[in-house]
Coordinates of C-alpha atoms and ligand atoms in Angstrom, one line a residue:
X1 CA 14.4 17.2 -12.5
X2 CA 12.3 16.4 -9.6
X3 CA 9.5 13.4 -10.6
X4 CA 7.3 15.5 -8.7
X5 CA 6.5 19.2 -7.6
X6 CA 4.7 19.7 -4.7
X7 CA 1.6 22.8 -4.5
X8 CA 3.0 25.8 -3.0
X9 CA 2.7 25.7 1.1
X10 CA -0.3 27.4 2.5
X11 CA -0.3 29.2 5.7
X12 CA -1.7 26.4 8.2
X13 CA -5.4 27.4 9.0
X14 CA -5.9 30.6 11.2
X15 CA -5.8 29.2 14.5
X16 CA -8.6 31.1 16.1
X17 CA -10.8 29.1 13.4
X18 CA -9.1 25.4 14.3
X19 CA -10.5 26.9 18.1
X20 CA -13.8 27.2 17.2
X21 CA -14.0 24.3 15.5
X22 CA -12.3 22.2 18.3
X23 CA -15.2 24.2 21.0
X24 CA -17.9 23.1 18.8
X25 CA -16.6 19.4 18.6
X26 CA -16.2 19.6 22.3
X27 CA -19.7 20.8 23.0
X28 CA -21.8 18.7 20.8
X29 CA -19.9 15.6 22.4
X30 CA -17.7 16.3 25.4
X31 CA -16.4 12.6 24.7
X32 CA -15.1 13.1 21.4
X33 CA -11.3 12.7 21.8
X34 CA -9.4 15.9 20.4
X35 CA -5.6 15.9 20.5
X36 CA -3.2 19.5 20.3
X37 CA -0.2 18.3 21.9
X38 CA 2.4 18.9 19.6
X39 CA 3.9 15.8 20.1
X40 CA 0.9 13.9 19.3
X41 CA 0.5 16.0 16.2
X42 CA 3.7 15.5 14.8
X43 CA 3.1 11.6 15.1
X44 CA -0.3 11.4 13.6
X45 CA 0.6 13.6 10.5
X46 CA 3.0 10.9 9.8
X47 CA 3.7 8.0 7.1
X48 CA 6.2 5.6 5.8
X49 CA 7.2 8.9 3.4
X50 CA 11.0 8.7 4.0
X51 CA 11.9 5.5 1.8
X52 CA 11.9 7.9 -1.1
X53 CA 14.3 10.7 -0.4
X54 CA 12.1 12.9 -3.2
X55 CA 9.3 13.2 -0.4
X56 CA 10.5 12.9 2.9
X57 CA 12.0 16.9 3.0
X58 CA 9.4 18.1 1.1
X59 CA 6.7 16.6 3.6
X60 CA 8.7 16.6 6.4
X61 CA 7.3 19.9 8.6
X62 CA 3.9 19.3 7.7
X63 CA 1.4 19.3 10.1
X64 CA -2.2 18.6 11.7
X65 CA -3.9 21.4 13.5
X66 CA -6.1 18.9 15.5
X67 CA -6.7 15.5 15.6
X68 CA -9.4 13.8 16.1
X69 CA -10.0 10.2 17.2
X70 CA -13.4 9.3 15.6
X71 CA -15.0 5.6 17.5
X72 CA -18.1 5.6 15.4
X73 CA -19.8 7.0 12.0
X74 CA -22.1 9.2 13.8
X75 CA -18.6 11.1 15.2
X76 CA -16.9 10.8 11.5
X77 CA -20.2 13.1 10.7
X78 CA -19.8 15.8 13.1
X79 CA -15.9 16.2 12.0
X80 CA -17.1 16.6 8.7
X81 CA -19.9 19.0 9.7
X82 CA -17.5 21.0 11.6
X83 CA -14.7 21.2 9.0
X84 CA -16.9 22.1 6.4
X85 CA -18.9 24.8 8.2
X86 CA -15.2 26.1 9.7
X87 CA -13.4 25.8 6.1
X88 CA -10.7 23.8 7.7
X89 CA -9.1 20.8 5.6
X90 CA -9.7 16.9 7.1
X91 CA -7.3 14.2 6.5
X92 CA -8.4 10.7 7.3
X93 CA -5.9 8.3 8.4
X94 CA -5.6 4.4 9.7
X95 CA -2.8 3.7 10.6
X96 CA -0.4 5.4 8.7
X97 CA 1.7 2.8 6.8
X98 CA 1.3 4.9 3.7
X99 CA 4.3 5.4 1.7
X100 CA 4.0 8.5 -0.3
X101 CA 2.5 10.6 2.6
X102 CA -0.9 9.9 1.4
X103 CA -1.9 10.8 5.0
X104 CA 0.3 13.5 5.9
X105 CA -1.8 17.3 6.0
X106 CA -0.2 19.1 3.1
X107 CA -2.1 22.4 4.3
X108 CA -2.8 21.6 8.6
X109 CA -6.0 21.5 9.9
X110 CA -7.6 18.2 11.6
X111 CA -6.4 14.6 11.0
X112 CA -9.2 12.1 11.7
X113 CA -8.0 8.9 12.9
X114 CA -10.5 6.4 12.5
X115 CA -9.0 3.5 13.9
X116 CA -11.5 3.8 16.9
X117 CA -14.2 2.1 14.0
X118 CA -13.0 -1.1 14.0
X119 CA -15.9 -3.2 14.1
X120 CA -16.9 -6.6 11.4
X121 CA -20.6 -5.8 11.0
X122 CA -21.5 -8.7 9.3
X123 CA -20.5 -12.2 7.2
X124 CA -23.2 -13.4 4.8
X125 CA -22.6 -17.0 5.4
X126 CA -23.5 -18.4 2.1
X127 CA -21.2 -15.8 -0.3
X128 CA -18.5 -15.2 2.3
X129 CA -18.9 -11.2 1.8
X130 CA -18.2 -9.4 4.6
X131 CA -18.7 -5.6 5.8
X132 CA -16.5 -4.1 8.2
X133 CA -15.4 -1.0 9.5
X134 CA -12.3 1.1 8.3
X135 CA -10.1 1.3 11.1
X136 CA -9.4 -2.2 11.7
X137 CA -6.6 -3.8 11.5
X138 CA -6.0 -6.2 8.7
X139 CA -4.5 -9.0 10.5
X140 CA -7.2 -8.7 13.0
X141 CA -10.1 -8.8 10.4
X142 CA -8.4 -12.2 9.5
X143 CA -8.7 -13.7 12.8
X144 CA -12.5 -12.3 13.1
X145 CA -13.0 -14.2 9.3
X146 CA -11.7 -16.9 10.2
X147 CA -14.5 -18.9 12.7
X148 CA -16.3 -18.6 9.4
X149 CA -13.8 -20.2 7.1
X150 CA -13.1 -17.1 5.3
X151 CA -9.9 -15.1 5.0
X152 CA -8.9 -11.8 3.3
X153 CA -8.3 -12.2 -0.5
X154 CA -5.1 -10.0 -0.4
X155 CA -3.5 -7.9 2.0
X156 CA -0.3 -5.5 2.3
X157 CA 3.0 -6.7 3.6
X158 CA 1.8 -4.4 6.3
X159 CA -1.3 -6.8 7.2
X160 CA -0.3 -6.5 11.2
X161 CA -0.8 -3.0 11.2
X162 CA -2.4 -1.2 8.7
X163 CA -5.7 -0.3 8.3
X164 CA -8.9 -1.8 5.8
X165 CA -9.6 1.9 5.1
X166 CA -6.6 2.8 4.7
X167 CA -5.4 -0.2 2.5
X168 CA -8.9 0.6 -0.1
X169 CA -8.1 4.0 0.4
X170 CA -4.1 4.5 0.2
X171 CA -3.0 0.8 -1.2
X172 CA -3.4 -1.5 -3.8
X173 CA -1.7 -5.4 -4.0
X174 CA -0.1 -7.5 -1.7
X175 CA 0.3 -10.9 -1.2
X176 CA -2.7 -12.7 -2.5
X177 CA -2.0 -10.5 -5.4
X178 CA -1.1 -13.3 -7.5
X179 CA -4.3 -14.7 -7.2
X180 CA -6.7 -12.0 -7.0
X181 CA -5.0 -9.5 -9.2
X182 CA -5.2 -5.7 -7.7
X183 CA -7.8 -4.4 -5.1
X184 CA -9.3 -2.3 -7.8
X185 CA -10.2 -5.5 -9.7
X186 CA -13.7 -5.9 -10.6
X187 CA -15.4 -8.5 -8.1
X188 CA -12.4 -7.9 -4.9
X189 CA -14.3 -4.6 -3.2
X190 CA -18.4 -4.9 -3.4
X191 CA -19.4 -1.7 -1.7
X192 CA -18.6 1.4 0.5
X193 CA -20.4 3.4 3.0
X194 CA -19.0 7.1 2.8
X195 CA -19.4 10.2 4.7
X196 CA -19.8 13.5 2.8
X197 CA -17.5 16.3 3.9
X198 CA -20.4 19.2 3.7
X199 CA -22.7 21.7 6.5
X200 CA -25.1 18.7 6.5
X201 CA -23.0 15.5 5.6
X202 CA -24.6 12.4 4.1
X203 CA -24.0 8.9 4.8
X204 CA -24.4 7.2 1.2
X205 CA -24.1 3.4 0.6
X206 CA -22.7 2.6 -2.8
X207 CA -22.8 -0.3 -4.9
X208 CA -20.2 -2.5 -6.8
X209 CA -21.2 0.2 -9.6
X210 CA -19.9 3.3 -7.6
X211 CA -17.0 2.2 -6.3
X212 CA -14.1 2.5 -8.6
X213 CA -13.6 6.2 -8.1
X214 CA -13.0 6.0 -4.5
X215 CA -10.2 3.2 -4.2
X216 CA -6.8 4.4 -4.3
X217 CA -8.1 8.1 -4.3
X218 CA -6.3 8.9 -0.9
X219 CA -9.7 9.7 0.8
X220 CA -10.0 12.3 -1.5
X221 CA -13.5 12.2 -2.3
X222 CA -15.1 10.8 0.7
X223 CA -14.5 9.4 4.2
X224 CA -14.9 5.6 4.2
X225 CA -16.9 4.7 7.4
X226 CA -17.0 0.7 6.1
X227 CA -16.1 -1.5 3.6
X228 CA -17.9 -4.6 2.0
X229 CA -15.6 -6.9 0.4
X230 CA -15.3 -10.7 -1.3
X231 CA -13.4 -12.7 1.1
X232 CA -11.8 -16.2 0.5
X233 CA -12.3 -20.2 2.3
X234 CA -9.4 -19.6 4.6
X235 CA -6.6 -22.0 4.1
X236 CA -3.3 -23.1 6.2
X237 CA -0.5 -21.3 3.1
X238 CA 2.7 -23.0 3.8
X239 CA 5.8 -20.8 3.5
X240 CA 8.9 -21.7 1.4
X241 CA 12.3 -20.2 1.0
X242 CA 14.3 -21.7 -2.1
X243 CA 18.2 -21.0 -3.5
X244 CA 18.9 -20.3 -6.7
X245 CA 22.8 -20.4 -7.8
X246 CA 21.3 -18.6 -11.4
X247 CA 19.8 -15.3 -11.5
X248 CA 18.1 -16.5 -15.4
X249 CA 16.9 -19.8 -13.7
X250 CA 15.4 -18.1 -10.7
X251 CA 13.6 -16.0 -12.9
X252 CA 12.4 -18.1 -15.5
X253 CA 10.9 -20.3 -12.7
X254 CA 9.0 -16.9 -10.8
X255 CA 7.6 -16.7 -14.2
X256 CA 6.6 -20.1 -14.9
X257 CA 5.4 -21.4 -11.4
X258 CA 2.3 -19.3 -11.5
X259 CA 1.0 -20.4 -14.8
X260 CA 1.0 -24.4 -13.1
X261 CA -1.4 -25.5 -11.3
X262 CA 0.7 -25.4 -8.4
X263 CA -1.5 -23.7 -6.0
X264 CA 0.2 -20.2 -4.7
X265 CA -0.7 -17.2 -2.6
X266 CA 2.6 -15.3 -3.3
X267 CA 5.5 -15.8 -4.9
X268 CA 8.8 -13.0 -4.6
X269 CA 12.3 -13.1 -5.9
X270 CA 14.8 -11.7 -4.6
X271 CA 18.3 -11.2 -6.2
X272 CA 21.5 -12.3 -4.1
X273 CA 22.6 -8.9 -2.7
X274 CA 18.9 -8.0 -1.4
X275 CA 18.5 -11.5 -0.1
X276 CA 21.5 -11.6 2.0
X277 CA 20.5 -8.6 3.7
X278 CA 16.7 -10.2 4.8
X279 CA 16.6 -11.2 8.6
X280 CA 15.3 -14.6 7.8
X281 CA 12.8 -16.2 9.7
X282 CA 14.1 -18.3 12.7
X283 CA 15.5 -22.1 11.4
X284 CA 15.6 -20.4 8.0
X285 CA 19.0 -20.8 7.0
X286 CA 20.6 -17.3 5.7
X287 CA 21.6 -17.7 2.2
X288 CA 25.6 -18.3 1.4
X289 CA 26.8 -15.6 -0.7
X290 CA 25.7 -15.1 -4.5
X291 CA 22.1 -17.3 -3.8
X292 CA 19.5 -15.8 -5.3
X293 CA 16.0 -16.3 -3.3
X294 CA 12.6 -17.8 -4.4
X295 CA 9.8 -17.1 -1.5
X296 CA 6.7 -18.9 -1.5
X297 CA 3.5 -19.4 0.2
X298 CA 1.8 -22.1 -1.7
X299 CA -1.1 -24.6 -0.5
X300 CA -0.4 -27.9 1.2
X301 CA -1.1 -29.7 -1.8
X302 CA 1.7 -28.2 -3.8
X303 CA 4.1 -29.4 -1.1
X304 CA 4.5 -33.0 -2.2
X305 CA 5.4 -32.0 -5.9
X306 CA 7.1 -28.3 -5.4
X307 CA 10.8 -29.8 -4.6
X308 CA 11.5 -32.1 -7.6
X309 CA 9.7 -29.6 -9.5
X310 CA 12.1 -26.6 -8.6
X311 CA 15.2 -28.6 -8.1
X312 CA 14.6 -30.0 -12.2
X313 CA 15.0 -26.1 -12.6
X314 CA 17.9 -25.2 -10.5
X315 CA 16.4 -24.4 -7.1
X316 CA 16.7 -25.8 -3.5
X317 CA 14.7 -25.9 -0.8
X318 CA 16.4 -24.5 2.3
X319 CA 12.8 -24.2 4.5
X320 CA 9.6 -24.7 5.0
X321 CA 7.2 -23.9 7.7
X322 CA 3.3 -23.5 7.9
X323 CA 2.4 -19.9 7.9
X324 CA 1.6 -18.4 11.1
X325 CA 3.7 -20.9 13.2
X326 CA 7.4 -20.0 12.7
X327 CA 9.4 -18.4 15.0
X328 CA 10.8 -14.6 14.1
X329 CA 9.7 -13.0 10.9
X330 CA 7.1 -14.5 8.9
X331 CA 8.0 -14.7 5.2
X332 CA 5.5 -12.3 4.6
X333 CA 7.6 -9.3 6.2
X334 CA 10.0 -9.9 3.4
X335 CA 8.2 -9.1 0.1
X336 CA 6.5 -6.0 -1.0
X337 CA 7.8 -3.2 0.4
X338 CA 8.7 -4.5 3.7
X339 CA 12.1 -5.9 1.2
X340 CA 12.5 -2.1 0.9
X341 CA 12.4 -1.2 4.8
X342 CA 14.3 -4.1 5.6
X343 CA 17.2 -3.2 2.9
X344 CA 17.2 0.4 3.9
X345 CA 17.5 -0.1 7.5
X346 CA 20.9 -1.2 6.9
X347 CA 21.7 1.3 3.2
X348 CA 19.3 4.4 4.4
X349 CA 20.8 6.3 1.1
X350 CA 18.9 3.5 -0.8
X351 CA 15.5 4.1 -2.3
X352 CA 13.2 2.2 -4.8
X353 CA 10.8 2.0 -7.4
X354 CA 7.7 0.2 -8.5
X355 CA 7.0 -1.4 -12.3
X356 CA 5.0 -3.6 -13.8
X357 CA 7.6 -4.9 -16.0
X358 CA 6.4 -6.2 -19.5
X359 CA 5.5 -9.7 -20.6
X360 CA 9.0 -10.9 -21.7
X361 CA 11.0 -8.9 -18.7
X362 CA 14.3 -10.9 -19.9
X363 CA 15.8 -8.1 -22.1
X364 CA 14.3 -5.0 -19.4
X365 CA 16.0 -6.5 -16.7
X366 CA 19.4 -7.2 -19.2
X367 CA 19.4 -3.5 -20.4
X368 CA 19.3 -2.1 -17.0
X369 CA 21.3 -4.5 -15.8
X370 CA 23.9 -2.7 -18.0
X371 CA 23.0 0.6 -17.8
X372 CA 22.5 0.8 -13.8
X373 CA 24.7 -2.7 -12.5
X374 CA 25.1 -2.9 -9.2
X375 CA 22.9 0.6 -8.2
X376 CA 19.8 -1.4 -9.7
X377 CA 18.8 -4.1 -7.5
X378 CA 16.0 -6.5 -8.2
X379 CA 13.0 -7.8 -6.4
X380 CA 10.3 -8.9 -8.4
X381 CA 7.0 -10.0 -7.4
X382 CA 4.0 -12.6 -9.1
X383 CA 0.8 -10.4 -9.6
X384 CA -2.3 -10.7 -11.6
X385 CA -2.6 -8.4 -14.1
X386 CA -5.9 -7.8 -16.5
X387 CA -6.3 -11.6 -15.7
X388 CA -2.8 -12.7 -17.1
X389 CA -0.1 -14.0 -14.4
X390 CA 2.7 -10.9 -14.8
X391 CA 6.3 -9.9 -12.7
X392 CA 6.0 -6.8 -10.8
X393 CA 9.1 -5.3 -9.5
X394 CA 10.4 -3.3 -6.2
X395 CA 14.0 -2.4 -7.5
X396 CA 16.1 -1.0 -4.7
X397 CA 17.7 1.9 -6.3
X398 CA 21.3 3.8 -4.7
X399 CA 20.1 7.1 -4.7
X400 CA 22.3 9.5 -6.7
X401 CA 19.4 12.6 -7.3
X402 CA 16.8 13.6 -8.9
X403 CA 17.8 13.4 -12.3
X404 CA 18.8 9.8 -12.1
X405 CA 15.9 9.0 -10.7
X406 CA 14.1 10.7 -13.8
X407 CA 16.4 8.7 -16.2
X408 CA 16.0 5.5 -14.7
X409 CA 11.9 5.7 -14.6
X410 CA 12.4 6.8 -18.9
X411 CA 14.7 4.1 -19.1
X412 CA 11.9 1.9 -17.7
X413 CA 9.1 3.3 -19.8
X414 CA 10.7 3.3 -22.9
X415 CA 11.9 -0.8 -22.6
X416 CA 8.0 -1.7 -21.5
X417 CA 7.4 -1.3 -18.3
X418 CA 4.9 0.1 -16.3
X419 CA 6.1 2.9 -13.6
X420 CA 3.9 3.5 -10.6
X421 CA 6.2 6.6 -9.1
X422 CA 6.4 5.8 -5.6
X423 CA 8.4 9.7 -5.1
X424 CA 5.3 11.5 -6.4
X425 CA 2.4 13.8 -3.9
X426 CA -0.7 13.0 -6.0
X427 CA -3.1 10.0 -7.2
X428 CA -2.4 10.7 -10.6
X429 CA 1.5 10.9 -10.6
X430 CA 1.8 7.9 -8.2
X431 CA -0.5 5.7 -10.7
X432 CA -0.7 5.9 -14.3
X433 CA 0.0 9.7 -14.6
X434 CA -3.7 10.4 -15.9
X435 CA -6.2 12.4 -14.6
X436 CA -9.3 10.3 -13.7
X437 CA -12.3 12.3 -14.4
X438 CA -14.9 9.7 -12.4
X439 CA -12.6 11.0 -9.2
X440 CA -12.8 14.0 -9.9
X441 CA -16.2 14.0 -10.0
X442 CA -16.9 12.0 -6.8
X443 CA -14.4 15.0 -5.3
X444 CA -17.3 17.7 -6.6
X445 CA -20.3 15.2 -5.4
X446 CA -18.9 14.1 -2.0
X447 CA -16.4 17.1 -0.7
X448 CA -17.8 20.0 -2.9
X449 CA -15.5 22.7 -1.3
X450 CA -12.4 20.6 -1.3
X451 CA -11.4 19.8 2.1
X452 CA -10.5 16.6 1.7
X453 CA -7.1 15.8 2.0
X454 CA -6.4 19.0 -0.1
X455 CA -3.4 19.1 -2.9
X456 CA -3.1 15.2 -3.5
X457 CA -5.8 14.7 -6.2
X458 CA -3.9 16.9 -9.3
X459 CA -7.4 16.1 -11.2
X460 CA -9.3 19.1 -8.4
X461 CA -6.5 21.1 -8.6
X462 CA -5.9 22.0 -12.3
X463 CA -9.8 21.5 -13.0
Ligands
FAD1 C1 7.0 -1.8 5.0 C2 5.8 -1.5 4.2 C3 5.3 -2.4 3.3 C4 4.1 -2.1 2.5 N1 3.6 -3.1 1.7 C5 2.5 -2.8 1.0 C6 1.9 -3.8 0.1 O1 2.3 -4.9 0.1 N2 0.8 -3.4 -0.6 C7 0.3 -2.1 -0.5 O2 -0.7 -1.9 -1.2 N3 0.8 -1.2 0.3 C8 1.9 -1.5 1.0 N4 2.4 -0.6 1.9 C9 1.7 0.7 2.0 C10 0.7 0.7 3.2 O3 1.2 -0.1 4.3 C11 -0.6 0.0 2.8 O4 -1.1 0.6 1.6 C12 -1.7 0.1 3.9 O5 -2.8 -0.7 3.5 C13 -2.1 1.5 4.2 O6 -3.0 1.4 5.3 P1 -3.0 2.4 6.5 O7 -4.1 2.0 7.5 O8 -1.7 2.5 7.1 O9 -3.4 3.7 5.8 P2 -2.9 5.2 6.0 O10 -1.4 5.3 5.7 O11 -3.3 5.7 7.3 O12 -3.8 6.0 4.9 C14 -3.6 5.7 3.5 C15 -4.5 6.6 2.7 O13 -5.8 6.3 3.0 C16 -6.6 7.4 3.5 N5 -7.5 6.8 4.4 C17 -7.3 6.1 5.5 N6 -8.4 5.7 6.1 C18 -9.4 6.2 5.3 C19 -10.9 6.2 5.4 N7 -11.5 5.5 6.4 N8 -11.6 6.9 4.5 C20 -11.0 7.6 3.5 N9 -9.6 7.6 3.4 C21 -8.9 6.9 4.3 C22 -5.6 8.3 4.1 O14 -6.0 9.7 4.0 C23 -4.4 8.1 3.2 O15 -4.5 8.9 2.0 C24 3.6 -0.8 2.6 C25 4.1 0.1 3.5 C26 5.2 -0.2 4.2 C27 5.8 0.8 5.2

């Protein structure tokens, strides 16, 4: 059985009404960039979607009407003016790393791509909190923070490209995860400004109070025009790649390490198979066959005790180079799921999955290990979780159906893990598989008539 069942398809929107509403966009600002080539609206309907072969055919021909590129909040106002008095559906999108489709326009109408608002507004100097806009680019937000000594808290492998709106919006850990738990922690996001989708749209300023219904909501329930956020003092992280000849050594130390105090930004392990398939970064011996792989970035002070410490427990270092000064990929671009793309550009029948796997992970991984063998292979990340250091893990799956797939996630639930599906449409079945009434409300408050990225919040549809 599929994992997930997508809403019937809608006709697209008449297109006589996507005219009007494109005439009275043009008229009330003649410099408003609107976009119909068909070309342009296949490529900005588009996401990361085909690493799970559930999604990618059942998303595949969906399209934008109209896009939109939006440069300010006062433009982001008169899309949603229009589309609301028009009836006509508005996805927002950044850059479109997403990886269940989260900005792909299940019923047409416009796309609004709001990378044109890209500004940093402001840095309070004494607290480090910043505001900026959505649409800028993560890595770039780093290098405005960083005159000020600041630096993101956590960010997505995709930090080079995607988005700040789209990372509240359509994301949710990264590396810096292991310090700072998941974006929708308490104390990491301190405030949104949101546009209303209505006739008259609003353009509200919430508190830390507000916020939790809108993050990981899939702009849902409100169009994020900027984002204030708890930044931290900048530091130069220090990236490590380490052998392991033992899969139980490797993985006793990725779960010991982060309860030292051994200072760490990330910490991912990868098991032989998936390792030797990584294009390591340049100097960074690949690993000889069967060596598992322990990737770090951890503070210059952990350097001077980090080798005798892992070597006492098996492992070796092979590299080390400060972050942001190696040649080729940085160590970054091989955790999260950039292990996925990077193992699926060479096996594209490959897909994966996304647990929190349980305190004591040793008999999990041991009973899938027998069940699945060689179809099931592991990655496993260091996260916070509730405050407690925890493994998450990106297994790379060989995709043999649906029904597998539906096994292997029961198989995983019933030995302790968490599953967050990553082959599932909607906020709920992508997270905890419970409808969250707070979003649901903020859907009836900020988008009353449901335009908003329509058929991804199950919570509105079966209200
Ligand atoms: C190789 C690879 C690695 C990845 N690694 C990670 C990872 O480590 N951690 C992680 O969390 N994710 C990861 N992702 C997923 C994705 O890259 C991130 O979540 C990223 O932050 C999404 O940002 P984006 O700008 O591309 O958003 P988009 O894909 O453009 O949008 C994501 C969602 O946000 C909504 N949205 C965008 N902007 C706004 C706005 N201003 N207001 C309201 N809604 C908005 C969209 O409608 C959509 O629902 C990865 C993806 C890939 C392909």
């Amino acid at each position: 059985m599929p994992s997930t069942a997508l809403p019937p398809l809608e006709p697209p929107v008449a297109p006589e009404r996507i005219a009007a509403l494109a005439a009275d966009l043009a008229a009330a600002d003649p410099a408003l960039p609107l976009l119909q080539d068909p070309a342009d609206l296949a490529r900005l309907s588009r996401d990361y979607n085909d690493f799970s072969p559930v999604l990618a055919p059942l998303l595949a021909e969906r399209r934008a009407q109209l896009v939109v590129l939006a440069g300010t909040a006062e433009q982001v106002m008169a899309v949603a003016a229009a589309c609301a008095r028009h009836a006509v559906p508005l996805t927002p999108r950044g850059a479109g790393t997403g990886n269940y489709g989260q900005c792909v326009p299940l019923r047409g109408g416009v796309v609004l791509d709001l990378s044109g608002l890209r500004r940093l507004r402001h840095v309070d100097p004494a607290s480090g909190v910043f505001t900026a806009e959505p649409g800028v680019v993560l890595a770039e937000l780093d290098r405005l923070l960083a005159p000020h000594g600041r630096a993101l808290r956590l960010v997505p492998s995709t930090y080079r490209t995607a988005s700040l709106g789209g990372f509240i919006a359509g994301g949710s850990s990264g590396v810096g995860s292991l310090r700072w738990g998941f974006l929708a922690d308490p104390g990491n996001l301190l405030g949104l400004e949101v546009v209303t989708v209505e006739p008259e749209p609003r353009r509200l300023q919430l508190g830390p109070d507000g916020l939790a219904p809108l993050i990981h909501a899939y702009g849902c329930n409100g169009i994020l025009t900027a984002v204030t956020m708890a930044s931290c003092a900048a530091q130069p992280w220090q990236q490590l790649v380490v052998g392991f000849s033992d899969w139980a050594a490797a993985l006793a130390v990725a779960a010991e390490l982060p309860g030292t105090a051994l200072s760490l930004n990330a910490l991912c392990l990868l098991e032989a198979p998936v390792a030797a398939a990584m294009p390591w970064p340049g100097g960074c011996p690949p690993p000889p066959a069967g060596e598992h792989r322990l990737l770090l970035l951890a503070s210059t002070d952990a350097l001077a005790p980090l080798p005798g410490w892992l070597a006492a427990r098996g492992g070796c270092l092979h590299w080390q180079a400060p972050q942001g000064e190696s040649r080729g990929i940085p160590i970054r671009e091989l955790g999260w799921n950039h292990t996925t793309l990077h193992w699926r550009a060479q096996h594209p029948d490959w897909t994966y999955l996304q647990l929190l796997l349980p305190a004591d992970p040793t008999r999990l991984l041991a009973q899938l290990r027998r069940r699945w063998g060689d179809d099931l292979l592991w990655h496993i990340e260091a996260v916070r979780w509730g405050g407690a250091a925890r493994l998450a893990a990106m297994p790379l799956l060989r995709w043999q159906g649906h029904e597998a797939l539906a096994e292997l996630i029961a198989d995983c639930r019933e030995l302790g893990a968490l599953v967050f599906d990553p082959h599932a449409i909607t906020v709920e079945d992508g997270g905890l598989g419970v409808v969250d009434a707070d979003q649901v409300q903020a859907k009836r408050a900020f988008d009353p008539a449901g335009l908003l990225n329509p058929g991804k919040l199950r919570g509105w549809l079966e209200r």
